[in-house]
Coordinates of C-alpha atoms in Angstrom, one line a residue:
X1 CA 42.5 -35.1 58.7
X2 CA 42.5 -38.7 57.4
X3 CA 39.1 -40.3 56.7
X4 CA 39.0 -44.0 57.1
X5 CA 37.0 -45.8 54.4
X6 CA 35.6 -49.3 54.2
X7 CA 36.7 -51.6 51.4
X8 CA 34.0 -53.5 49.6
X9 CA 34.7 -57.0 48.4
X10 CA 36.7 -56.7 45.2
X11 CA 38.8 -53.8 46.5
X12 CA 36.5 -50.8 45.8
X13 CA 36.5 -48.1 48.5
X14 CA 33.0 -47.5 50.0
X15 CA 31.7 -44.0 50.5
X16 CA 32.2 -42.9 54.2
X17 CA 29.0 -43.4 56.1
X18 CA 28.9 -39.8 57.2
X19 CA 28.9 -38.6 53.6
X20 CA 25.8 -40.7 52.8
X21 CA 23.7 -39.2 55.7
X22 CA 21.4 -36.5 54.3
X23 CA 21.9 -33.1 56.0
X24 CA 18.7 -32.0 57.9
X25 CA 17.5 -29.1 55.9
X26 CA 14.6 -26.6 56.1
X27 CA 11.9 -27.1 53.5
X28 CA 10.8 -23.9 51.6
X29 CA 7.3 -24.1 53.1
X30 CA 8.6 -24.4 56.7
X31 CA 11.1 -21.6 56.1
X32 CA 8.3 -19.3 55.0
X33 CA 6.2 -20.2 58.0
X34 CA 9.1 -19.5 60.3
X35 CA 10.0 -16.3 58.5
X36 CA 6.4 -15.1 58.9
X37 CA 6.2 -16.0 62.5
X38 CA 9.6 -14.3 63.4
X39 CA 8.5 -11.2 61.5
X40 CA 5.1 -11.0 63.2
X41 CA 6.5 -11.8 66.7
X42 CA 9.8 -10.0 66.7
X43 CA 9.7 -7.7 63.7
X44 CA 12.9 -9.3 62.3
X45 CA 13.3 -9.6 58.6
X46 CA 14.2 -13.2 57.6
X47 CA 15.2 -13.3 53.8
X48 CA 16.0 -16.5 52.0
X49 CA 19.7 -15.7 52.4
X50 CA 19.3 -16.5 56.1
X51 CA 18.2 -20.1 55.5
X52 CA 21.5 -21.7 56.6
X53 CA 21.7 -19.5 59.7
X54 CA 18.1 -20.4 60.6
X55 CA 18.8 -24.1 60.1
X56 CA 21.8 -24.0 62.5
X57 CA 19.8 -22.3 65.2
X58 CA 16.8 -24.5 64.8
X59 CA 18.9 -27.6 65.3
X60 CA 19.4 -26.6 68.9
X61 CA 15.6 -26.5 69.4
X62 CA 15.3 -29.9 67.6
X63 CA 17.6 -31.4 70.2
X64 CA 16.0 -29.6 73.1
X65 CA 12.4 -30.7 72.1
X66 CA 13.4 -34.2 70.9
X67 CA 11.4 -33.7 67.7
X68 CA 14.1 -35.5 65.6
X69 CA 14.4 -33.3 62.5
X70 CA 13.8 -29.7 61.5
X71 CA 10.7 -30.8 59.6
X72 CA 9.5 -32.6 62.6
X73 CA 10.0 -29.6 64.8
X74 CA 8.1 -27.3 62.4
X75 CA 5.2 -29.8 62.2
X76 CA 5.1 -30.0 66.0
X77 CA 5.4 -26.2 66.4
X78 CA 2.9 -25.1 63.8
X79 CA 0.5 -28.0 63.4
X80 CA 0.6 -29.5 66.9
X81 CA -0.8 -26.5 68.8
X82 CA 2.4 -24.7 69.8
X83 CA 2.8 -23.4 73.3
X84 CA 3.8 -19.9 74.4
X85 CA 6.9 -21.3 76.2
X86 CA 8.4 -22.8 73.0
X87 CA 7.6 -19.6 71.1
X88 CA 9.8 -17.7 73.6
X89 CA 12.6 -20.3 73.1
X90 CA 12.3 -20.0 69.3
X91 CA 12.6 -16.3 69.4
X92 CA 15.5 -16.5 71.8
X93 CA 17.3 -18.8 69.3
X94 CA 16.9 -16.5 66.3
X95 CA 17.7 -13.1 67.9
X96 CA 21.2 -11.6 67.5
X97 CA 22.8 -10.3 70.7
X98 CA 25.8 -8.1 69.9
X99 CA 26.8 -5.7 72.6
X100 CA 29.8 -4.1 74.3
X101 CA 30.6 -1.8 77.1
X102 CA 30.8 1.8 75.9
X103 CA 29.8 0.8 72.4
X104 CA 29.5 3.8 70.1
X105 CA 31.2 5.9 72.9
X106 CA 30.2 9.4 71.5
X107 CA 26.7 8.7 72.7
X108 CA 28.0 8.4 76.2
X109 CA 30.0 11.6 75.8
X110 CA 26.8 13.3 74.8
X111 CA 24.9 11.8 77.7
X112 CA 27.5 13.0 80.2
X113 CA 28.3 16.4 78.7
X114 CA 24.9 17.6 77.3
X115 CA 21.9 15.5 78.1
X116 CA 22.4 15.0 81.9
X117 CA 23.3 18.6 82.6
X118 CA 20.2 19.7 80.7
X119 CA 18.0 17.3 82.6
X120 CA 19.5 18.3 85.9
X121 CA 19.0 22.0 85.1
X122 CA 15.4 21.2 84.1
X123 CA 14.8 19.7 87.5
X124 CA 14.2 16.1 86.4
X125 CA 14.0 14.1 89.7
X126 CA 14.7 11.2 89.2
X127 CA 16.0 10.9 85.7
X128 CA 14.3 7.9 84.1
X129 CA 16.2 6.0 81.5
X130 CA 15.4 3.0 79.3
X131 CA 17.7 0.6 77.5
X132 CA 15.1 -0.8 75.1
X133 CA 17.2 -3.7 73.7
X134 CA 19.7 -4.4 76.5
X135 CA 21.0 -7.8 75.3
X136 CA 23.4 -9.2 78.0
X137 CA 23.5 -5.8 79.8
X138 CA 26.6 -3.9 78.7
X139 CA 24.5 -1.0 77.6
X140 CA 22.4 -0.4 80.7
X141 CA 25.4 -0.9 82.9
X142 CA 27.4 1.6 80.8
X143 CA 24.5 4.1 81.2
X144 CA 24.5 3.5 84.9
X145 CA 28.2 4.1 85.2
X146 CA 27.9 7.4 83.4
X147 CA 24.8 8.5 85.2
X148 CA 26.1 7.5 88.6
X149 CA 29.5 9.2 88.1
X150 CA 27.7 12.4 86.9
X151 CA 25.3 12.4 90.0
X152 CA 28.3 11.9 92.3
X153 CA 30.2 14.8 90.8
X154 CA 27.2 17.2 90.4
X155 CA 25.2 16.4 93.5
X156 CA 22.5 14.6 91.5
X157 CA 20.1 14.0 90.0
X158 CA 19.0 10.6 91.2
X159 CA 18.3 8.1 88.4
X160 CA 16.6 4.8 87.6
X161 CA 17.1 2.6 84.6
X162 CA 14.7 0.1 83.0
X163 CA 16.5 -2.5 80.9
X164 CA 14.4 -4.7 78.6
X165 CA 14.9 -7.3 75.8
X166 CA 12.9 -9.8 73.9
X167 CA 15.3 -12.6 74.7
X168 CA 14.8 -14.1 78.1
X169 CA 18.2 -15.8 78.1
X170 CA 20.2 -12.7 77.7
X171 CA 18.1 -10.9 80.2
X172 CA 19.1 -13.5 82.8
X173 CA 22.7 -12.9 82.0
X174 CA 22.2 -9.1 82.3
X175 CA 20.5 -9.4 85.6
X176 CA 23.3 -11.4 87.1
X177 CA 25.7 -8.6 86.2
X178 CA 28.7 -11.0 85.8
X179 CA 30.9 -10.7 82.7
X180 CA 34.2 -12.0 81.3
X181 CA 37.0 -9.8 82.6
X182 CA 38.1 -8.9 79.1
X183 CA 34.7 -7.4 78.2
X184 CA 35.2 -4.4 80.5
X185 CA 38.4 -3.3 78.8
X186 CA 36.6 -0.4 77.1
X187 CA 35.5 1.0 80.4
X188 CA 37.6 4.0 81.4
X189 CA 40.0 3.0 84.3
X190 CA 38.4 5.5 86.8
X191 CA 34.9 4.0 86.2
X192 CA 36.3 0.4 86.2
X193 CA 37.9 1.0 89.6
X194 CA 34.7 2.4 91.0
X195 CA 32.0 0.1 89.5
X196 CA 33.6 -3.2 88.5
X197 CA 34.3 -5.8 91.1
X198 CA 37.0 -8.5 90.5
X199 CA 36.7 -12.0 91.7
X200 CA 38.6 -12.9 94.9
X201 CA 39.4 -16.4 93.5
X202 CA 42.5 -16.0 91.3
X203 CA 41.4 -18.7 88.9
X204 CA 38.1 -16.9 88.1
X205 CA 38.3 -14.8 84.9
X206 CA 35.1 -12.7 85.4
X207 CA 34.0 -9.5 87.0
X208 CA 30.7 -8.3 88.5
X209 CA 29.0 -4.9 88.4
X210 CA 29.0 -3.1 91.7
X211 CA 25.8 -3.4 93.9
X212 CA 25.3 0.4 93.6
X213 CA 24.7 -0.1 89.8
X214 CA 22.7 -3.3 90.0
X215 CA 20.3 -1.6 92.5
X216 CA 19.5 1.1 90.0
X217 CA 18.5 -1.2 87.1
X218 CA 15.2 -3.1 86.7
X219 CA 15.1 -5.9 84.1
X220 CA 12.0 -7.0 82.2
X221 CA 11.0 -8.8 79.0
X222 CA 9.6 -6.4 76.4
X223 CA 8.7 -6.9 72.8
X224 CA 9.1 -3.8 70.5
X225 CA 6.4 -5.3 68.3
X226 CA 3.8 -4.6 71.1
X227 CA 1.3 -2.0 70.0
X228 CA 1.6 -0.2 73.4
X229 CA 4.7 0.2 75.5
X230 CA 3.8 -0.2 79.1
X231 CA 6.9 1.2 80.8
X232 CA 5.4 3.4 83.5
X233 CA 6.1 7.1 83.8
X234 CA 7.5 9.0 80.8
X235 CA 11.2 8.5 80.2
X236 CA 13.9 11.2 80.0
X237 CA 16.4 9.0 78.1
X238 CA 15.8 6.0 75.8
X239 CA 18.6 4.0 74.2
X240 CA 17.4 1.7 71.4
X241 CA 20.5 1.1 69.3
X242 CA 21.3 -1.3 66.5
X243 CA 17.8 -2.9 66.6
X244 CA 16.0 -1.0 63.8
X245 CA 18.4 -2.4 61.2
X246 CA 16.6 -5.8 61.6
X247 CA 13.2 -4.2 60.7
X248 CA 11.6 -3.0 57.5
X249 CA 10.9 0.7 57.1
X250 CA 7.3 0.7 58.2
X251 CA 8.2 -1.3 61.3
X252 CA 11.0 1.1 62.0
X253 CA 8.7 4.0 61.9
X254 CA 6.1 2.3 64.1
X255 CA 8.7 1.4 66.7
X256 CA 10.3 4.9 66.8
X257 CA 6.9 6.5 67.1
X258 CA 6.1 4.3 70.1
X259 CA 9.5 5.1 71.7
X260 CA 8.9 8.8 71.2
X261 CA 5.5 8.5 72.9
X262 CA 7.3 7.2 75.9
X263 CA 9.6 10.3 76.1
X264 CA 8.9 13.4 78.1
X265 CA 9.1 16.6 76.0
X266 CA 12.8 17.5 76.0
X267 CA 13.8 13.8 76.5
X268 CA 16.4 12.2 74.4
X269 CA 16.3 9.1 72.1
X270 CA 19.6 7.4 71.1
X271 CA 19.7 5.2 68.0
X272 CA 22.5 3.2 66.5
X273 CA 25.1 5.1 64.3
X274 CA 24.0 3.2 61.2
X275 CA 20.3 3.9 61.8
X276 CA 18.2 6.7 60.5
X277 CA 14.7 8.2 60.9
X278 CA 14.9 10.3 57.7
X279 CA 11.5 10.6 56.0
X280 CA 9.6 9.7 59.2
X281 CA 7.0 12.1 60.5
X282 CA 7.8 12.0 64.2
X283 CA 7.9 14.5 67.1
X284 CA 11.7 14.4 67.2
X285 CA 14.4 16.8 66.2
X286 CA 18.1 15.8 65.6
X287 CA 20.5 17.3 68.2
X288 CA 23.6 15.1 67.5
X289 CA 24.6 12.2 65.3
X290 CA 21.7 9.7 65.9
X291 CA 20.6 11.5 69.0
X292 CA 17.1 13.0 68.9
X293 CA 15.1 15.2 71.3
X294 CA 11.3 15.0 71.8
X295 CA 9.5 18.1 70.8
X296 CA 6.7 19.6 72.9
X297 CA 4.0 18.4 70.6
X298 CA 3.6 15.6 68.0

């Protein structure tokens, strides 16, 4: 790329204007205030190595709020009497939302082959499941495909799924149930044929989850940092995968303890394959790789 430069009188090339503009940076004091807020609100660790990432995401909020600079935004947010609405937008901006259909597929094999037959034989009606960090929805829709196909083949049980996330923007995407067509490539063909609807317009490159699945899933905002998880009746299945990695150890133990409290005895908790509860004193026993079962008593 060629950069045009101005020539000063006498023939000296001037420095390009863009190069003289100072890059809007995050002051150390503001970084610490933001890191503390993000940790307290969302449990997410924000080490100094994340400064550039945080700056990039804050610039979107600077533009949206018209505060001019990152420093101006921080002053407005922390010193000007921040409002709850902007706090939600800020947390939305800094959360990471990686998800795929049938991600870590062995969990869904275990769900189909072991957990669901055991719950059926135990007389669970309906089976209650919770996707506790659902992001844009691939996880709860995958759960629904597996559970619906099992119920159709086995004559039940009926099921219902709660899908929650801290980020309101990804929740809106999940609730619509519309995804890029390529995103459902990991879905087995028999399930794709049954549960994935293709657009009638040839130019559209998206798909939608079938109404039978969407009707089984309720979406709500939920913060894993809450001291009490108000999710209704006890759950038979909880998926909370690839979230604990963003928390420190004490926070991980607190979150898993609260999740376990939401499980019925005999219910199952699924964590991400890179996550561990080793050393935690919890009413859970390991039954498969990062799959845990709630014991009868704490």
